[in-house]
XYZ file of C-alpha atoms in Angstrom:
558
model
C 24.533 18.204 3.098
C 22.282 21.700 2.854
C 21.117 22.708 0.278
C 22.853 26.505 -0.712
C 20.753 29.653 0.222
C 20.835 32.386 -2.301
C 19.420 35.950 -2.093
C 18.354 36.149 -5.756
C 14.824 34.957 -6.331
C 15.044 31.512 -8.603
C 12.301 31.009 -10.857
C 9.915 28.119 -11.569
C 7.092 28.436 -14.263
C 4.662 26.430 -14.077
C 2.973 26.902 -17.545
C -0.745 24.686 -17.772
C -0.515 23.947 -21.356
C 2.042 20.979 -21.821
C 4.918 21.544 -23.739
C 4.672 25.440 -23.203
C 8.078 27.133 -22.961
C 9.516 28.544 -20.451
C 10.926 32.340 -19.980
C 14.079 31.558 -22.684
C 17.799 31.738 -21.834
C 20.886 31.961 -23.603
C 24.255 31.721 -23.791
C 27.102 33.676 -25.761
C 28.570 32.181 -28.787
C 31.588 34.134 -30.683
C 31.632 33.889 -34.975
C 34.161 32.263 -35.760
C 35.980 32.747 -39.787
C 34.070 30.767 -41.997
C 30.805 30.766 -40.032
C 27.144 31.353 -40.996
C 23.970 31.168 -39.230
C 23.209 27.803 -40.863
C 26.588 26.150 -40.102
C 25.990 27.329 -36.862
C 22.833 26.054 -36.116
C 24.234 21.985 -37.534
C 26.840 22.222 -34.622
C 25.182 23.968 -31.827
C 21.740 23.022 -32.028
C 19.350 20.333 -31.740
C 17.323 21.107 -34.781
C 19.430 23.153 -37.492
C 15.883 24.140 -38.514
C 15.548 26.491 -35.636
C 18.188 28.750 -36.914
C 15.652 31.558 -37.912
C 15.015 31.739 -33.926
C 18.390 32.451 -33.799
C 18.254 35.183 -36.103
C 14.718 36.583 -34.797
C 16.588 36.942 -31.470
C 19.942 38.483 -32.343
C 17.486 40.527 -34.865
C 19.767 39.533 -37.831
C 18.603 41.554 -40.931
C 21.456 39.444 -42.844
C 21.636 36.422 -41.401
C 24.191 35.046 -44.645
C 26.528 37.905 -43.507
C 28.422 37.282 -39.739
C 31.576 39.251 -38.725
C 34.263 36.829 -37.052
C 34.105 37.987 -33.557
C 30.911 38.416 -33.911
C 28.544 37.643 -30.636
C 25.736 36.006 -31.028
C 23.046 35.062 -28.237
C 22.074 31.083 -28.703
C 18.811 29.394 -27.071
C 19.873 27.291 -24.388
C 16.089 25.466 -24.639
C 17.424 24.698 -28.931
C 21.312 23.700 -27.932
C 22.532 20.146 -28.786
C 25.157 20.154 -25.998
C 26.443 16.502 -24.902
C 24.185 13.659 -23.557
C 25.686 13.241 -19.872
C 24.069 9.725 -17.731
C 23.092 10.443 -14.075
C 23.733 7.625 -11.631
C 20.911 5.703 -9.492
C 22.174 5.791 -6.147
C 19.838 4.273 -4.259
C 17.021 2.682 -4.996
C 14.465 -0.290 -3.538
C 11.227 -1.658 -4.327
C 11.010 -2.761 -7.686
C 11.520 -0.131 -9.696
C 12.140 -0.413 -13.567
C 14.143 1.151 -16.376
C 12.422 0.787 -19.464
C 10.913 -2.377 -18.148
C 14.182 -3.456 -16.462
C 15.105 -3.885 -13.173
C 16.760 -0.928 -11.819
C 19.993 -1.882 -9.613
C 22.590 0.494 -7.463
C 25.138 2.251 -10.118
C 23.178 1.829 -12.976
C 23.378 5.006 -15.686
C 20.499 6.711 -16.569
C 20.330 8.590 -19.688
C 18.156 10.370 -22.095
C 14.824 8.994 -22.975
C 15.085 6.356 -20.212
C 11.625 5.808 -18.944
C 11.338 5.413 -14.922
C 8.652 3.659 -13.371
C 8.181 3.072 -9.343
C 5.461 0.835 -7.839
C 3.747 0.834 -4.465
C 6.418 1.326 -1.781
C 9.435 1.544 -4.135
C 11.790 4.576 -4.520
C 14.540 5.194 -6.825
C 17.495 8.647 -6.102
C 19.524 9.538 -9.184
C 22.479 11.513 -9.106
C 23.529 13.919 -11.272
C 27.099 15.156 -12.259
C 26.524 18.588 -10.957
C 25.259 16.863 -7.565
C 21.691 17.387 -7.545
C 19.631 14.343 -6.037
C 16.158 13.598 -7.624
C 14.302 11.320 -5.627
C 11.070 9.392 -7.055
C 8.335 8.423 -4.832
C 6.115 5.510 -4.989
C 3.346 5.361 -7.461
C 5.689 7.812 -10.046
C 6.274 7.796 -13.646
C 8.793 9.996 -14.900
C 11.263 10.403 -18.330
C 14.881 11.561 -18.784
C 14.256 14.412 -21.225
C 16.990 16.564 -21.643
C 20.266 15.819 -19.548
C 23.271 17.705 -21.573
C 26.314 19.438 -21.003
C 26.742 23.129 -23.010
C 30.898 23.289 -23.121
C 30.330 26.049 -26.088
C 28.963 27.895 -23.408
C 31.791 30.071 -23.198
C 34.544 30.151 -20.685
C 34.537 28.456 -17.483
C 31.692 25.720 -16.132
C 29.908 24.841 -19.199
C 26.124 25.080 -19.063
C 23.918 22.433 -18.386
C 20.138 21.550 -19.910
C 18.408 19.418 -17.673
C 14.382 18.318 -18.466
C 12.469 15.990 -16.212
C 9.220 15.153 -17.705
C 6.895 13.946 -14.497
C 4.039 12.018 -15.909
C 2.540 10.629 -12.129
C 3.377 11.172 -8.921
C 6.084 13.027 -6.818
C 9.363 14.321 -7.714
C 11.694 15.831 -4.685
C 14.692 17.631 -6.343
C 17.575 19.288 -4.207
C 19.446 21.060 -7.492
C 22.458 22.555 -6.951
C 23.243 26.065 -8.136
C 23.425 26.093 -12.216
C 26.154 28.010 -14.042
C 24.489 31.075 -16.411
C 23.325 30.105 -18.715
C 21.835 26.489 -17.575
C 18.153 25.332 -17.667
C 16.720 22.816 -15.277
C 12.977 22.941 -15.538
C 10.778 19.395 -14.262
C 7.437 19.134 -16.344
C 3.799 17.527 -15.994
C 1.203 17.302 -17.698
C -0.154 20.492 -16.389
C 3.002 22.435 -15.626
C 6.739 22.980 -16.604
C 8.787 23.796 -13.543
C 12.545 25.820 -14.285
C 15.364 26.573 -11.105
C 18.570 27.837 -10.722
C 19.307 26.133 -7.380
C 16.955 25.119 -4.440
C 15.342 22.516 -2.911
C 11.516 22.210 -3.550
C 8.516 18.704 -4.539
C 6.742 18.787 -7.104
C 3.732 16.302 -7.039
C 0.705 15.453 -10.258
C -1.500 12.955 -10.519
C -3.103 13.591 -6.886
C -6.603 13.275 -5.652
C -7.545 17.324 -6.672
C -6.089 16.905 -10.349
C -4.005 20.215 -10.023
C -0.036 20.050 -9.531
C 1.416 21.347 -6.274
C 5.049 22.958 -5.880
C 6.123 23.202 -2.250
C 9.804 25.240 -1.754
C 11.566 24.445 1.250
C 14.785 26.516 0.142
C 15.021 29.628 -2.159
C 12.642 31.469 -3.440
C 10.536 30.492 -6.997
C 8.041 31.974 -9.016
C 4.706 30.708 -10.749
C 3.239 31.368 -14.080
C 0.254 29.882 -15.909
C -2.241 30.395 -18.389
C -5.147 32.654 -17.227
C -8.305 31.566 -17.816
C -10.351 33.582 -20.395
C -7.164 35.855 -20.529
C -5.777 36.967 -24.166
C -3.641 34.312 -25.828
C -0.849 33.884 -24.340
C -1.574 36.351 -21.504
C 0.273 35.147 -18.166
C 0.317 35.880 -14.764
C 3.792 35.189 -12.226
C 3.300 34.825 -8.835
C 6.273 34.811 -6.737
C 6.467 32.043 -3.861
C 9.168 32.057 -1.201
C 10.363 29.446 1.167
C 7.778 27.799 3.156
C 4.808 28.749 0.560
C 3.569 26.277 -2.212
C 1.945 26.790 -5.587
C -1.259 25.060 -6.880
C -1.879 25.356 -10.416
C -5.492 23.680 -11.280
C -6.421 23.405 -15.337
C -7.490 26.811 -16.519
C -7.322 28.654 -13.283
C -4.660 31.050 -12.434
C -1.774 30.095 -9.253
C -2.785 30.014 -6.083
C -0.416 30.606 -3.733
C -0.878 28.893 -0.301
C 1.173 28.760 2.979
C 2.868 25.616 3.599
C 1.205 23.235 6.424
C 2.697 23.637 9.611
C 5.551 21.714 11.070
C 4.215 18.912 13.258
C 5.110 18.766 17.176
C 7.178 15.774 18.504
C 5.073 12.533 20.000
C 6.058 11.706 23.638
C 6.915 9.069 22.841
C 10.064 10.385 21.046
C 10.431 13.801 22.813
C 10.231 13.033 26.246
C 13.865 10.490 26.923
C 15.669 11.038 23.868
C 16.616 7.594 23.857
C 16.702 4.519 21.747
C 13.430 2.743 20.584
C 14.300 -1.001 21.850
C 11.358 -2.692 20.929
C 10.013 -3.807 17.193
C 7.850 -3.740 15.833
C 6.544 -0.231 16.795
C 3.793 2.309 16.099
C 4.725 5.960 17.318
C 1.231 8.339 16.984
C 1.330 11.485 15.937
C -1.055 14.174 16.531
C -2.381 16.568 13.562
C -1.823 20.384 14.099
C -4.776 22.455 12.820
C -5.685 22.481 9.250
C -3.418 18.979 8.184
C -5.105 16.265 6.722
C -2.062 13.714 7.597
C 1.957 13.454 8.043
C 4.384 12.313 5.431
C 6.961 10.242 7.173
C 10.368 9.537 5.320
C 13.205 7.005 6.960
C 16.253 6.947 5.651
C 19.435 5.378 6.432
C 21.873 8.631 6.034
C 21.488 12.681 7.076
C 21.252 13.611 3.322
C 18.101 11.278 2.769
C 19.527 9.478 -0.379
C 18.826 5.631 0.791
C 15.328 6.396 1.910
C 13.438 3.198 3.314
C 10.518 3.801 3.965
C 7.918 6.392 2.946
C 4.875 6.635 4.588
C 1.333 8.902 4.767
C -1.423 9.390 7.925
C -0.649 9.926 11.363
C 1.179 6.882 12.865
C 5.007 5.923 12.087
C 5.264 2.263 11.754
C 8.648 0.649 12.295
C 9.233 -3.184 11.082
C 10.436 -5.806 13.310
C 13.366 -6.318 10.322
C 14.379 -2.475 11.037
C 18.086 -3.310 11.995
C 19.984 -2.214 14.617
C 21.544 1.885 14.268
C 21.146 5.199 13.571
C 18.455 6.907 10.836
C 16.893 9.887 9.698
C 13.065 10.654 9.870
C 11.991 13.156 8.000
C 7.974 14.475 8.541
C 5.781 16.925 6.624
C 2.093 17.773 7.112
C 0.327 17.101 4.003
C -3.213 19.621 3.407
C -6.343 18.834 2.072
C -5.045 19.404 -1.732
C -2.085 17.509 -0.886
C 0.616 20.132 -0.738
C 3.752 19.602 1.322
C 4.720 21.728 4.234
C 8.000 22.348 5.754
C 10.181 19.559 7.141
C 10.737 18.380 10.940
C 14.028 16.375 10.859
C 15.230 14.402 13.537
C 17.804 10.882 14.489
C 16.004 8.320 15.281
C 17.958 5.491 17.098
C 16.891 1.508 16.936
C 18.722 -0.581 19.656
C 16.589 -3.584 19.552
C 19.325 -6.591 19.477
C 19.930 -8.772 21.300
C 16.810 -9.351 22.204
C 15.927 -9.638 26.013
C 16.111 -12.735 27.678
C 13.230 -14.075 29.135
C 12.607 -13.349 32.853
C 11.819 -17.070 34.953
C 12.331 -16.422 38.665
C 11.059 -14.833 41.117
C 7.860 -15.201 38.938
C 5.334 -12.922 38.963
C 4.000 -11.588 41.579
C 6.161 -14.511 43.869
C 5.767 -13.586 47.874
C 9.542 -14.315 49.094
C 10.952 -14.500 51.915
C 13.776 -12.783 53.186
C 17.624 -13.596 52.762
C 19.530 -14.358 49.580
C 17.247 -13.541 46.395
C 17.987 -16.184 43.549
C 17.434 -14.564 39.468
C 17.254 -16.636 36.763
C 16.582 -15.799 33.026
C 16.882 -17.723 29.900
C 20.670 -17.476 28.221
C 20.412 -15.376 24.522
C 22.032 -17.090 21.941
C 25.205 -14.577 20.963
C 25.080 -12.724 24.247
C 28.265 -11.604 26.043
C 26.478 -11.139 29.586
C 23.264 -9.847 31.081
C 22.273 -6.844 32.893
C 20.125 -7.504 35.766
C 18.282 -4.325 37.542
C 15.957 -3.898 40.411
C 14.309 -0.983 41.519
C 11.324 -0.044 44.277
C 9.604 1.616 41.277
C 7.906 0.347 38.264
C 9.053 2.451 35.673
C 12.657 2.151 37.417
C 12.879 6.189 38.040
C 14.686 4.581 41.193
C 17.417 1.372 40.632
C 18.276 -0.216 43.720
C 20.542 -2.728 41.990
C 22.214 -2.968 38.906
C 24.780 -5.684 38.171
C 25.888 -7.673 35.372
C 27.188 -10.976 34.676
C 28.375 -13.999 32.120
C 25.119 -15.675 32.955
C 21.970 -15.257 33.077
C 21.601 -16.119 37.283
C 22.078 -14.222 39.753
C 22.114 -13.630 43.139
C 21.407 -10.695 45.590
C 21.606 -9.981 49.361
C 20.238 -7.698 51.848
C 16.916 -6.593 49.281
C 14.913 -4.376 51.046
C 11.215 -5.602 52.745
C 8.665 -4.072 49.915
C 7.402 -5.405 46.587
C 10.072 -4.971 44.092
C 10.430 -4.939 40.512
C 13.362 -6.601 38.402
C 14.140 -6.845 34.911
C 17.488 -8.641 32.259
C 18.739 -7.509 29.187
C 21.813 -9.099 27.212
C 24.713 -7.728 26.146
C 26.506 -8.235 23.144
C 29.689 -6.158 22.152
C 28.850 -3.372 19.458
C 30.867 -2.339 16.217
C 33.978 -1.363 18.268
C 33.738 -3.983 20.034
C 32.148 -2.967 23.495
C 29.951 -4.700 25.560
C 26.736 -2.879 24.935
C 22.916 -3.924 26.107
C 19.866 -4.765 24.254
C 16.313 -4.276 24.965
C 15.035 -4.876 28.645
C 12.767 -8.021 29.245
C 9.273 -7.465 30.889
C 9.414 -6.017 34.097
C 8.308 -8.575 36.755
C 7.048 -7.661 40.282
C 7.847 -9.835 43.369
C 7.701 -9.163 47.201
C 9.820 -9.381 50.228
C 7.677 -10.411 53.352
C 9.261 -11.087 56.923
C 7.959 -14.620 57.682
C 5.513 -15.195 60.443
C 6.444 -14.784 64.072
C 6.362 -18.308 66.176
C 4.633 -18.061 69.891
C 6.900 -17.604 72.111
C 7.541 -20.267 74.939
C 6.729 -17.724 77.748
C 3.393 -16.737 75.255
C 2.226 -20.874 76.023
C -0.181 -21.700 78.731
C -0.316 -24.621 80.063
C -3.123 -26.639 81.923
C -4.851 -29.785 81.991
C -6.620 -29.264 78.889
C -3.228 -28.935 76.906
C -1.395 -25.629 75.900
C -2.792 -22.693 74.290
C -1.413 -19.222 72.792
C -2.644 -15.860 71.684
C -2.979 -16.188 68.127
C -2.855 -14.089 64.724
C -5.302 -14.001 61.502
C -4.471 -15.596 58.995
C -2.163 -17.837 60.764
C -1.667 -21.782 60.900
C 0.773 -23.462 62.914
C 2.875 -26.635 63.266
C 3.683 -28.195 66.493
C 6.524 -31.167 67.547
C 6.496 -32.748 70.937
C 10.026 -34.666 71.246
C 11.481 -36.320 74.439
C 14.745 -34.633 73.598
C 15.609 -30.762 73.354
C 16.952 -31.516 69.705
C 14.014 -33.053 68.188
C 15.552 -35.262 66.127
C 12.589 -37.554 66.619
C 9.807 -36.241 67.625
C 6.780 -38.227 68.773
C 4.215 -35.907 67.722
C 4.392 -33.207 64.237
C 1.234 -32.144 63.395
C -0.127 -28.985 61.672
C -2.930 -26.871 63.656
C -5.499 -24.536 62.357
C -6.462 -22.907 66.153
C -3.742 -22.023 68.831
C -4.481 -25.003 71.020
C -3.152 -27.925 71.583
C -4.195 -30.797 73.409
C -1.573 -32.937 75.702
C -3.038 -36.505 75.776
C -0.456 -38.035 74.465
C 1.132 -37.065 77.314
C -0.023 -39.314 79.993
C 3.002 -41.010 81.157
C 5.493 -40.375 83.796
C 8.293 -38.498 81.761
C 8.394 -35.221 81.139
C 8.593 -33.620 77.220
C 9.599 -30.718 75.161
C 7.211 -28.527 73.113
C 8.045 -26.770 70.193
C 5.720 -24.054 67.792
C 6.007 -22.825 64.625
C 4.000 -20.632 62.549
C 2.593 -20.348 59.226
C 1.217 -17.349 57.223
C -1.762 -17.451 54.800
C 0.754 -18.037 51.672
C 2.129 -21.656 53.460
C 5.648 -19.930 54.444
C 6.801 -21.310 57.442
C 8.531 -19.785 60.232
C 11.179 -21.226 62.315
C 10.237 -22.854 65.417
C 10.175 -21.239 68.546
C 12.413 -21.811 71.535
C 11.103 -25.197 72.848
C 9.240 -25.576 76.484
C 9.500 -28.355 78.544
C 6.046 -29.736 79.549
C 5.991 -31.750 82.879
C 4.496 -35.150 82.451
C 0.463 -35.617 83.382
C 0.318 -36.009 86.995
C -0.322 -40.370 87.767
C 0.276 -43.310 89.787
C 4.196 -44.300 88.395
C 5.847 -47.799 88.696
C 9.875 -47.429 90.338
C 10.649 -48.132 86.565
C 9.078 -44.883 85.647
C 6.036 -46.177 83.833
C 2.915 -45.129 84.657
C 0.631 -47.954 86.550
C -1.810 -49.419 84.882
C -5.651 -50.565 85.899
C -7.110 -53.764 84.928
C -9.136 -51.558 82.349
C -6.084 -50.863 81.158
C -5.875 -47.282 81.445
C -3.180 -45.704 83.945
C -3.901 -44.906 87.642
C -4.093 -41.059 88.039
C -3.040 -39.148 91.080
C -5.340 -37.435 92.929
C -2.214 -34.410 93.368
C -2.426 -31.519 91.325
């Protein structure tokens, strides 16, 4: 809800002796029969005493002698009216009510003494709608807060006092009948509106009070300093200027700090922050001494959560899930407020991501079906599985869900490759909707070593050789049949050479290679080669003819 605009100027004194008035208002009363000044003064104000003010201002020669009828102009600062409650509505952190705990609902009422700790906050409602909102480290007391029904005709007038002993008030006052007073006061200063939204803050570092207007326009009084008694000096200040009013100096007025430019990290998608906990940085513009950040769980920043001051945004791991306001202000050296940057900020960090298993990192596969697997998320409807030729995924090459966390993918490209999971768990209307991505892991897609080639093989007496590759191993079988289902010789070689000893007998034998790259991945054989049998003396039973050393007779034929 905005705050209204109004093209009147609404004034704020801001007096530096305490308990000086403000500039008085009044309302209308009529005499009715019967009536004197006196009886007057029992029923309509606080202190019957104060009925010679009454007759000072209405410059009463007689003040015994009223005409029925009569009008007569009544203090609003002396009237009784009737005590009214405002309503906390929202509130965290501790915070007391005349040493009680303060809960959601309760009534505040006149005299009630507020008190917020470190990193507590308390908003009170009033009937009219205005929202007060205490910050952290505040003291303040329920003064006034009355209804004026003998205002006259239509909405009665209202007397509203704030007294702000320590630390920041933020008031967004709606627009007060004539005839109403709603003034916040300090130690140094008493602050009066009609309608706007503006902070005022005491207590602080410099020892002055500072009055920052985002809405409407105010003006400033004090006491001059070596100025006649009771000698002032108004200063107006419009929207996006703020007042400082140090003890026995006169206003200054000051231009608010500037509004702060978005982080990347929130300007550049637009999208949801999925990880917690979190630290966004901000940078300073020129001439701000930090950044006042304010999250809060609605648009109108009554359930405020957090409140923060310097130049990073921290968001807590127990931030839940949804939508909320941030709300940041550059803060100056003497502490005053500048105008507000307001933005949604979205958390989508449930369910959390599954934990990414296979390929592992930086796994060298080989090509065909690609196997997935992730850990299963306890509440998870599915899991989203993408894969993409670039890290930061600016490309997707495969995106596909399913009930499990496993999956399985064809026809991946040759290249190193990136994948990542997220689970998915069905929102507030009941759609499937994802969580946070895991870790991105890398993996790569290499074609498997080439085997030699049968026609590559040379063959001699000294065995069989090939042109080999770096980097390469290989694994040769010699078998007696072309299916190799049990081969008589499998052994791994680190040269392309292979002797044939073992094949000095009289039958021939098939050869078969296969290679192996420097990461062990083996290749599929090659196309086998029959190898004749070493050229020897052979028996008519086909085996080779031994000598009485026992070794075989060899031919002398090539």
């Amino acid at each position: 809800m905005k705050a209204p605009r109004f093209s009147a100027p609404l004034w704020v004194g801001l007096v530096l002796a305490a308990g000086a008035a403000a500039a008085q208002e009044t309302v209308s009363y009529r005499v009715l029969p019967g009536d004197s000044l006196y009886r007057i003064a029992q029923t309509q104000l606080e202190d019957p005493r104060q009925w010679r003010a009454v007759a000072r201002l209405n410059r009463l020669r007689q003040p015994d002698r009223l005409q029925p009828g009569q009008q007569l102009l009544l203090p609003i600062a002396l009237m009784k009216g009737s005590p009214v409650s405002a309503a906390v509505a929202y509130v965290r952190g501790g915070v007391t009510l005349d040493g009680r705990a303060v809960a959601i609902g309760d009534l505040v009422a006149e005299a009630d003494m507020l008190r917020v700790p470190a990193l507590g906050f308390v908003s009170l409602q009033l009937l009219d709608g205005s929202l007060l909102q205490l910050q952290s480290n505040s003291v303040a007391r329920v003064v006034r807060l009355r209804e004026l029904p003998q205002a006259g005709k239509g909405e009665g007038a209202r007397n509203t006092l704030i007294q702000l002993d320590q630390g920041r008030l933020d008031l967004r006052v709606a627009p007060q009948p004539r005839g109403s007073q709603f003034r916040v006061k300090t130690p140094l200063s008493v602050a009066g509106v009609r309608g706007t939204r503006f902070g005022v803050a005491t207590g602080n570092a410099s020892g002055c009070v500072t009055a920052d207007v985002i809405e409407g326009q105010v003006g400033v009084s004090s006491l001059a300093q070596g100025g006649a008694a009771g000698a002032s000096s108004t200063l107006p200040v419009s929207m996006g200027q703020g007042a400082l009013v140090c003890a026995g100096q006169l206003p200054q007025l000051r231009p608010l700090p500037p509004l702060p430019d978005l982080p990347p990290a929130l300007d550049a998608s637009g999208g949801p922050i999925e990880a917690l906990p979190a630290a966004v940085r901000w940078a300073l513009p020129p001439g701000v001494a930090a950044l006042r950040f304010e999250l809060a769980e609605d648009e109108a920043f009554t359930r405020v959560l957090q409140v923060e001051q310097g130049t990073v945004l921290h968001l807590p791991e127990a931030l839940a899930d949804g939508r909320y306001a941030l709300r940041v202000r550059a803060v100056d050296d003497v502490g005053l407020l500048g105008l507000e940057r307001t933005l949604s900020l979205r958390i989508k960090a449930r369910p959390v991501a599954p934990l990414a298993q296979q390929p592992r990192q930086h796994e060298l596969r080989s090509p065909g079906v690609q196997a997935f697997r992730c850990t299963e998320v306890p509440g998870a409807s599915g899991y989203r599985l993408q894969v993409a030729d670039q890290a930061d995924f600016g490309s997707v090459l495969v995106a596909q869900d399913a009930p499990r966390c496993s999956f399985e993918l064809k026809q991946l490209p040759l290249a190193v490759l990136h994948w990542r999971v997220a689970a998915l768990a069905p929102d507030e209307g009941g759609r499937l909707e994802r969580g946070p991505y895991s870790d991105v892991r890398s993996f790569e897609i290499r074609a498997l070593p080439s085997p030699p080639q049968a026609e590559d093989m040379v063959v001699n007496a000294a065995g069989v050789h090939w042109a080999g590759l770096p980097g390469l191993r290989y694994r040769a079988q010699i078998a007696r049949e072309v299916r190799f289902e049990k081969p008589m010789l499998d052994v791994e070689l680190a040269e392309p050479r292979l002797s044939l000893e073992t094949l000095n007998d009289c039958e021939p034998a098939y050869l078969r290679i296969g290679a192996i790259d420097a990461m062990g991945r083996p290749s599929e054989f090659g196309a086998p080669r029959k190898v004749e049998a070493q050229a020897q003396w052979c028996a008519s039973d086909g085996r080779p003819v031994h000598v009485g050393s026992g070794g075989t007779l060899e031919s002398s034929r090539p």
